[in-house]
Amino acid sequence: MAEKVFSIIEVAEQDGKWGYSDINFAERRTSDPPDSVGGPVWRQVSPVAVAGSGLAAVGSVEDDRRVFYQDRGRSVVETVYEPSLPDGGWTGYRVFTTDIGAPSADVGSAVAVTGEIKGLRVYYLDDGRFDGGRRLVRLEERSGEWTYTVCADAPRGSPISPLAAVTTKQGEYVYYLDVRGHIIEASWLGAEGWPFGDLTSGIAGCPTPSPLSLLTAVGRGADSRLVYFLDENDRPVQLERTIIPGTKKDPEGSVVWRVQSLSAYGAPAAAAGSRPAVLLTAEGHPRLYYLDADRMVVEVGFNGHGWDVSHAGMDADEGAGAPAAADGSSLAAVAPADRPAAQVYYLGVADAGDGPREGDSNLIELQGSGADWTSRSLGAELDLPDVATGVPSPISAIYTTGPRVYYTSEE
């Protein structure tokens, strides 16, 4: 039996038209006729992914793109899309273990990325071949040069820990779960090193996360940070770090973490292990997306005073409902700066014409806001390559000149 090949698929919308490409393989241009079965001739242009690879992407309004994942040697790889070059396309890659000596990634480690195209930061957990591993690693790009640092003193991440990272005007912050299942915040302060704290035990009233909880985070303003996870009953929780301005009695002001259970506003419990995604509106208000117990997308958005709950998946398509998500599906969301509608992506159970088939999955786009949502099956429309099965298959999405969605394919 041939060895499975895992590659990263990009599904992109440009000028109203959708298409897809394989960022690890490209069709070989040749004057010879097609091969004997009439299919394309492929050439490998970057290292293929490993089963269960983490996945993260970032882009710019000029449509520069970077995608990060792990190769078969467990090195984190950067692939580069440069639209300004004559041919455009995926023009190069970097293997951080061989290029700069960075530690290889732990099996199944998530990958998180922050920053602008010029000045990226990438985070993952190392494999620790000699010391147990799962230490937080930070890659930094500056003026085209990459360096790495290891957060050696913070608690080790759990074997299935998620990662979330944000950058504010004050610094960089990474969130993950340690072996006790506590949420750890590690801060990068340059020469001062890596301060870290246990948010679960350090914030009054903070519930313990579900053993399967994933998490997400976003930064806003000067140094406000929002972290989202699921508690032991799979209810969505927000942690908010807020700066309180100074007053006559307290000229220096203060900083406080607040805990908010979104179920108090009617947010339903999530499917166990559901991956949340969060956006900020133009007003700086968060909108959280996750899968409920029926594996349908829910939107919980802050309106400036409280939270509005929208059963986006159930109400989509004028009440007909969007496809349910496949078991273990990831979820990603983007929102154009000039439009209020969000675009949410997940793996839905495929429909073979005679009803859904468990085990088959299909990339779904759910678009809208509030009570107005529509869905479309990008997998069926574009005949997309198969999604990797039997291993975690994260989805990453960005918005440059249009939405770009990334997943791992198995061929």
Coordinates of C-alpha atoms in Angstrom, one line a residue:
M1 CA 0.0 0.0 0.0
A2 CA 1.4 3.4 -1.0
E3 CA 2.3 5.8 1.8
K4 CA -0.3 8.5 2.4
V5 CA 0.7 12.0 1.4
F6 CA -0.7 14.9 3.4
S7 CA -0.6 18.3 1.7
I8 CA -2.2 21.7 2.5
I9 CA -5.1 22.8 0.3
E10 CA -5.9 26.5 -0.2
V11 CA -9.5 27.3 -1.1
A12 CA -9.8 30.9 -2.2
E13 CA -12.4 33.4 -3.5
Q14 CA -11.1 36.1 -5.9
D15 CA -13.3 38.6 -7.8
G16 CA -16.4 36.5 -6.9
K17 CA -15.0 33.2 -8.2
W18 CA -13.9 30.3 -6.0
G19 CA -11.0 27.9 -6.8
Y20 CA -8.4 25.8 -5.0
S21 CA -4.8 24.9 -5.2
D22 CA -2.3 22.5 -3.4
I23 CA 0.4 24.6 -1.8
N24 CA 2.8 21.6 -1.7
F25 CA 2.4 20.5 -5.3
A26 CA 2.0 22.3 -8.6
E27 CA 1.2 21.1 -12.1
R28 CA 4.4 20.7 -14.1
R29 CA 4.3 22.8 -17.3
T30 CA 5.5 20.6 -20.2
S31 CA 5.1 20.4 -24.0
D32 CA 4.7 16.7 -23.8
P33 CA 1.1 15.2 -24.0
P34 CA -0.7 14.3 -20.7
D35 CA 0.2 11.1 -19.0
S36 CA -1.5 7.8 -20.0
V37 CA -4.6 8.4 -17.8
G38 CA -5.0 12.0 -18.9
G39 CA -4.3 13.5 -15.5
P40 CA -2.0 16.4 -14.7
V41 CA 1.7 15.9 -14.0
W42 CA 2.6 17.1 -10.6
R43 CA 5.9 18.4 -9.1
Q44 CA 6.5 18.9 -5.4
V45 CA 7.3 22.6 -4.5
S46 CA 7.5 22.4 -0.7
P47 CA 7.8 19.7 2.1
V48 CA 4.6 17.7 2.6
A49 CA 2.7 17.9 5.9
V50 CA 2.7 15.1 8.6
A51 CA -0.5 13.5 9.7
G52 CA -2.1 15.6 12.5
S53 CA -0.1 18.7 11.7
G54 CA -0.9 22.0 13.3
L55 CA -1.9 24.7 10.8
A56 CA -1.9 28.5 10.9
A57 CA -2.0 31.2 8.2
V58 CA -1.6 35.0 8.0
G59 CA -1.9 37.5 5.1
S60 CA -1.9 41.1 4.1
V61 CA -4.3 43.4 2.2
E62 CA -1.8 43.2 -0.7
D63 CA -2.5 39.4 -0.8
D64 CA 0.9 38.3 0.5
R65 CA 0.3 35.0 2.4
R66 CA 2.2 32.7 4.8
V67 CA 1.1 29.3 5.9
F68 CA 2.8 27.3 8.7
Y69 CA 2.6 23.6 9.4
Q70 CA 4.8 20.6 10.4
D71 CA 6.6 18.4 7.9
R72 CA 7.3 14.7 8.3
G73 CA 10.5 15.5 10.3
R74 CA 8.3 17.5 12.7
S75 CA 10.0 20.8 11.7
V76 CA 7.7 23.8 11.5
V77 CA 7.6 24.9 7.8
E78 CA 6.8 28.4 6.4
T79 CA 5.4 28.5 2.8
V80 CA 5.4 31.8 1.1
Y81 CA 2.9 33.3 -1.5
E82 CA 4.2 36.5 -3.2
P83 CA 1.7 38.1 -5.6
S84 CA 4.1 40.8 -6.7
L85 CA 6.4 38.4 -8.5
P86 CA 5.9 37.9 -12.2
D87 CA 4.4 34.4 -11.9
G88 CA 2.9 35.0 -8.5
G89 CA 2.0 31.8 -6.5
W90 CA 3.7 29.8 -3.8
T91 CA 7.3 30.8 -4.4
G92 CA 9.3 29.4 -1.6
Y93 CA 9.5 27.8 1.9
R94 CA 11.6 27.7 5.0
V95 CA 12.2 24.7 7.2
F96 CA 13.0 26.1 10.6
T97 CA 14.8 23.1 12.2
T98 CA 17.4 23.0 9.4
D99 CA 17.5 26.7 8.6
I100 CA 17.9 28.2 12.1
G101 CA 18.2 25.1 14.4
A102 CA 14.7 25.6 16.0
P103 CA 13.4 22.6 18.0
S104 CA 11.1 20.2 16.2
A105 CA 7.4 20.2 17.1
D106 CA 5.7 17.8 19.5
V107 CA 3.4 15.2 17.9
G108 CA 0.1 17.0 17.1
S109 CA 1.3 20.4 18.4
A110 CA -0.9 23.3 17.4
V111 CA 0.6 26.3 15.7
A112 CA -0.3 29.9 16.3
V113 CA 0.8 33.0 14.4
T114 CA 0.5 36.8 15.0
G115 CA 1.9 40.0 13.5
E116 CA 2.2 41.5 10.1
I117 CA 3.9 39.8 7.1
K118 CA 7.1 41.6 7.9
G119 CA 7.5 40.9 11.6
L120 CA 5.7 37.6 12.2
R121 CA 5.7 35.6 15.4
V122 CA 5.0 31.8 15.3
Y123 CA 4.4 29.6 18.4
Y124 CA 4.3 25.9 19.0
L125 CA 5.2 23.2 21.6
D126 CA 8.5 21.4 21.1
D127 CA 9.0 17.6 21.1
G128 CA 11.7 17.6 23.7
R129 CA 13.4 14.4 22.5
F130 CA 15.8 14.6 25.5
D131 CA 13.8 16.3 28.2
G132 CA 10.1 15.5 27.9
G133 CA 9.2 18.4 25.6
R134 CA 6.1 20.4 25.2
R135 CA 7.9 23.6 26.0
L136 CA 6.6 26.8 24.3
V137 CA 8.8 27.9 21.3
R138 CA 8.6 31.3 19.7
L139 CA 9.9 32.1 16.2
E140 CA 10.4 35.7 15.3
E141 CA 10.9 37.3 11.9
R142 CA 12.6 40.7 11.7
S143 CA 13.9 42.3 8.5
G144 CA 13.8 38.9 6.8
E145 CA 15.8 37.1 9.4
W146 CA 14.3 34.5 11.8
T147 CA 15.4 33.6 15.3
Y148 CA 13.9 31.4 18.0
T149 CA 13.5 31.3 21.8
V150 CA 12.3 28.7 24.2
C151 CA 10.1 29.3 27.2
A152 CA 11.9 26.9 29.4
D153 CA 10.5 27.8 32.9
A154 CA 6.8 27.9 32.2
P155 CA 4.7 24.8 32.8
R156 CA 4.8 22.2 30.0
G157 CA 1.8 22.0 27.7
S158 CA -0.5 19.1 27.8
P159 CA -0.2 16.4 25.1
I160 CA -3.3 17.8 23.4
S161 CA -3.0 21.4 24.3
P162 CA -4.4 24.1 22.0
L163 CA -2.5 27.3 21.4
A164 CA -3.8 30.9 21.0
A165 CA -1.7 34.0 20.7
V166 CA -2.3 37.7 20.5
T167 CA -0.1 40.8 20.0
T168 CA -1.1 44.1 21.5
K169 CA 0.7 47.5 21.7
Q170 CA 2.2 46.3 25.0
G171 CA 3.5 42.9 24.1
E172 CA 2.9 39.3 23.0
Y173 CA 0.8 36.8 24.9
V174 CA 0.3 33.0 24.3
Y175 CA -2.3 30.8 25.9
Y176 CA -2.3 27.0 26.3
L177 CA -3.3 24.2 28.7
D178 CA -0.7 22.6 31.0
V179 CA -0.8 19.0 32.1
R180 CA -3.3 19.8 34.9
G181 CA -5.6 21.4 32.3
H182 CA -5.0 24.9 33.6
I183 CA -4.9 27.9 31.3
I184 CA -1.4 29.3 31.2
E185 CA -0.6 32.8 29.9
A186 CA 3.0 33.3 28.8
S187 CA 4.2 36.8 27.9
W188 CA 7.2 37.7 25.8
L189 CA 9.1 40.8 27.1
G190 CA 12.3 40.5 25.1
A191 CA 15.4 40.8 27.3
E192 CA 13.3 40.4 30.4
G193 CA 12.4 36.9 29.4
W194 CA 9.1 35.0 29.7
P195 CA 6.8 36.0 32.6
F196 CA 3.9 33.5 32.9
G197 CA 0.8 33.0 35.0
D198 CA -1.8 30.4 35.8
L199 CA -5.1 32.0 34.9
T200 CA -7.2 29.1 36.1
S201 CA -5.9 29.4 39.7
G202 CA -5.0 33.1 39.6
I203 CA -8.4 34.6 38.5
A204 CA -11.2 34.5 41.1
G205 CA -14.1 32.5 39.8
C206 CA -12.3 31.1 36.8
P207 CA -13.7 27.6 36.0
T208 CA -11.5 24.7 35.1
P209 CA -11.6 24.1 31.4
S210 CA -13.1 20.9 30.0
P211 CA -10.4 18.2 29.4
L212 CA -11.1 18.5 25.7
S213 CA -11.4 22.3 25.6
L214 CA -9.8 24.2 22.8
L215 CA -9.4 27.9 23.2
T216 CA -9.0 31.1 21.2
A217 CA -8.0 34.7 22.1
V218 CA -8.0 38.2 20.6
G219 CA -6.3 41.4 21.6
R220 CA -7.8 44.9 21.3
G221 CA -6.9 48.5 22.3
A222 CA -3.7 49.2 24.1
D223 CA -3.6 46.0 26.1
S224 CA -7.0 44.5 26.5
R225 CA -7.2 40.7 25.9
L226 CA -10.1 38.3 25.6
V227 CA -9.7 34.5 26.0
Y228 CA -12.4 32.0 25.3
F229 CA -12.7 28.3 26.3
L230 CA -15.2 25.7 27.4
D231 CA -15.8 24.8 31.1
E232 CA -16.2 21.3 32.4
N233 CA -19.9 21.4 31.3
D234 CA -18.8 22.6 27.8
R235 CA -20.3 26.0 28.4
P236 CA -18.5 28.9 26.7
V237 CA -16.5 31.2 29.0
Q238 CA -14.9 34.6 28.4
L239 CA -11.9 35.9 30.3
E240 CA -11.4 39.6 29.8
R241 CA -8.3 41.5 30.9
T242 CA -9.4 45.2 31.3
I243 CA -7.4 48.3 32.0
I244 CA -9.2 50.6 34.5
P245 CA -8.2 54.2 34.0
G246 CA -6.8 56.2 36.9
T247 CA -9.0 58.3 39.2
K248 CA -8.3 60.9 41.8
K249 CA -8.4 58.2 44.5
D250 CA -6.3 55.8 42.3
P251 CA -4.2 57.9 39.9
E252 CA -2.3 54.9 38.5
G253 CA -5.4 52.9 37.7
S254 CA -5.4 49.1 37.7
V255 CA -5.7 46.0 35.7
V256 CA -8.3 43.3 36.3
W257 CA -9.3 40.0 34.8
R258 CA -13.1 39.4 34.6
V259 CA -14.9 36.1 34.1
Q260 CA -18.1 35.9 32.1
S261 CA -20.1 32.7 31.5
L262 CA -21.9 33.2 28.2
S263 CA -24.5 30.7 29.1
A264 CA -26.0 33.4 31.4
Y265 CA -27.0 35.1 28.1
G266 CA -28.6 32.0 26.6
A267 CA -25.5 30.6 24.8
P268 CA -26.0 26.9 24.5
A269 CA -23.5 24.3 25.6
A270 CA -20.9 23.4 23.0
A271 CA -20.1 20.0 21.4
A272 CA -17.4 18.5 23.5
G273 CA -14.0 19.7 22.1
S274 CA -15.6 22.3 19.8
R275 CA -13.0 24.7 18.5
P276 CA -14.1 28.3 19.1
A277 CA -13.3 31.2 16.8
V278 CA -13.5 34.9 17.6
L279 CA -13.7 38.1 15.5
L280 CA -13.7 41.8 16.5
T281 CA -16.3 44.1 14.8
A282 CA -15.3 47.6 13.5
E283 CA -16.5 48.8 17.0
G284 CA -14.1 46.4 18.7
H285 CA -16.9 44.1 20.0
P286 CA -16.2 40.4 20.0
R287 CA -18.2 37.8 18.1
L288 CA -17.7 34.2 19.1
Y289 CA -18.4 31.1 17.0
Y290 CA -18.6 27.5 18.1
L291 CA -20.5 24.3 17.5
D292 CA -23.4 23.4 19.8
A293 CA -24.3 19.8 20.9
D294 CA -26.0 19.2 17.6
R295 CA -22.8 20.3 15.8
M296 CA -24.5 23.4 14.4
V297 CA -22.8 26.8 14.3
V298 CA -23.7 29.3 17.1
E299 CA -22.8 33.0 17.0
V300 CA -22.6 34.9 20.4
G301 CA -21.9 38.6 19.8
F302 CA -21.4 41.5 22.2
N303 CA -23.6 44.4 21.3
G304 CA -22.1 47.0 23.7
H305 CA -24.4 46.2 26.6
G306 CA -24.9 42.5 26.6
W307 CA -24.7 39.4 24.4
D308 CA -26.9 38.4 21.5
V309 CA -27.1 34.7 20.6
S310 CA -27.8 33.6 17.0
H311 CA -28.3 29.9 16.1
A312 CA -26.7 30.6 12.7
G313 CA -26.4 27.0 11.5
M314 CA -30.0 26.1 12.5
D315 CA -31.5 29.3 11.1
A316 CA -29.5 29.4 7.8
D317 CA -31.0 29.2 4.4
E318 CA -34.4 30.7 5.5
G319 CA -34.8 28.1 8.2
A320 CA -33.8 25.0 6.2
G321 CA -30.6 24.9 8.2
A322 CA -26.9 24.5 7.1
P323 CA -25.3 21.1 7.1
A324 CA -24.2 19.8 10.6
A325 CA -20.5 19.7 11.2
A326 CA -18.7 16.4 11.0
D327 CA -17.5 14.8 14.2
G328 CA -14.2 16.5 15.3
S329 CA -14.6 19.3 12.8
S330 CA -12.5 22.5 13.3
L331 CA -14.0 25.9 12.7
A332 CA -12.5 29.2 11.4
A333 CA -14.1 32.6 10.8
V334 CA -13.1 35.8 9.0
A335 CA -14.8 39.1 8.4
P336 CA -14.0 41.7 5.7
A337 CA -13.2 45.1 7.2
D338 CA -15.8 46.8 5.0
R339 CA -18.7 44.4 5.6
P340 CA -20.6 43.4 8.8
A341 CA -21.2 39.8 7.6
A342 CA -18.9 37.0 8.8
Q343 CA -17.7 34.0 6.9
V344 CA -17.5 30.8 8.9
Y345 CA -15.9 27.6 7.6
Y346 CA -16.1 24.0 8.9
L347 CA -16.3 20.5 7.7
G348 CA -19.9 19.4 7.2
V349 CA -21.1 15.8 6.7
A350 CA -21.2 15.2 3.0
D351 CA -24.4 14.5 1.1
A352 CA -24.2 11.8 -1.5
G353 CA -27.6 12.6 -3.0
D354 CA -29.4 10.1 -0.8
G355 CA -28.7 11.8 2.5
P356 CA -25.6 12.5 4.7
R357 CA -23.0 9.8 5.1
E358 CA -21.1 9.7 8.4
G359 CA -17.4 9.7 7.8
D360 CA -17.5 11.8 4.7
S361 CA -16.8 15.5 5.1
N362 CA -17.2 18.6 3.0
L363 CA -16.0 22.2 3.4
I364 CA -18.9 24.4 4.2
E365 CA -19.1 28.2 4.2
L366 CA -21.7 29.9 6.4
Q367 CA -22.1 33.6 5.7
G368 CA -24.1 36.2 7.4
S369 CA -24.8 38.0 10.7
G370 CA -27.6 38.1 13.2
A371 CA -30.6 36.1 11.9
D372 CA -29.6 36.2 8.2
W373 CA -27.3 33.4 7.3
T374 CA -26.7 31.4 4.1
S375 CA -24.6 28.3 3.5
R376 CA -22.9 26.7 0.5
S377 CA -21.0 23.5 0.0
L378 CA -17.6 24.5 -1.3
G379 CA -16.5 20.9 -1.3
A380 CA -19.2 19.8 -3.7
E381 CA -19.1 22.9 -5.9
L382 CA -15.3 22.7 -6.4
D383 CA -14.8 18.9 -6.1
L384 CA -12.2 19.6 -3.4
P385 CA -9.5 17.0 -2.5
D386 CA -10.4 14.8 0.4
V387 CA -9.9 16.0 3.9
A388 CA -7.5 14.0 6.0
T389 CA -9.4 11.5 8.1
G390 CA -8.5 9.7 11.3
V391 CA -6.3 12.5 12.6
P392 CA -7.1 16.1 13.8
S393 CA -7.6 18.3 10.8
P394 CA -7.5 21.9 11.7
I395 CA -8.9 24.6 9.4
S396 CA -7.3 28.1 9.2
A397 CA -8.9 31.1 7.4
I398 CA -7.6 34.6 6.6
Y399 CA -9.0 37.5 4.6
T400 CA -6.7 39.3 2.2
T401 CA -8.2 40.4 -1.1
G402 CA -10.8 37.7 -0.4
P403 CA -11.3 34.8 1.9
R404 CA -8.6 32.0 1.9
V405 CA -9.2 28.8 3.7
Y406 CA -6.7 26.1 4.5
Y407 CA -7.0 22.4 5.4
T408 CA -4.9 19.2 5.3
S409 CA -5.7 16.8 2.4
E410 CA -5.0 13.1 2.4
E411 CA -4.1 11.5 -1.0

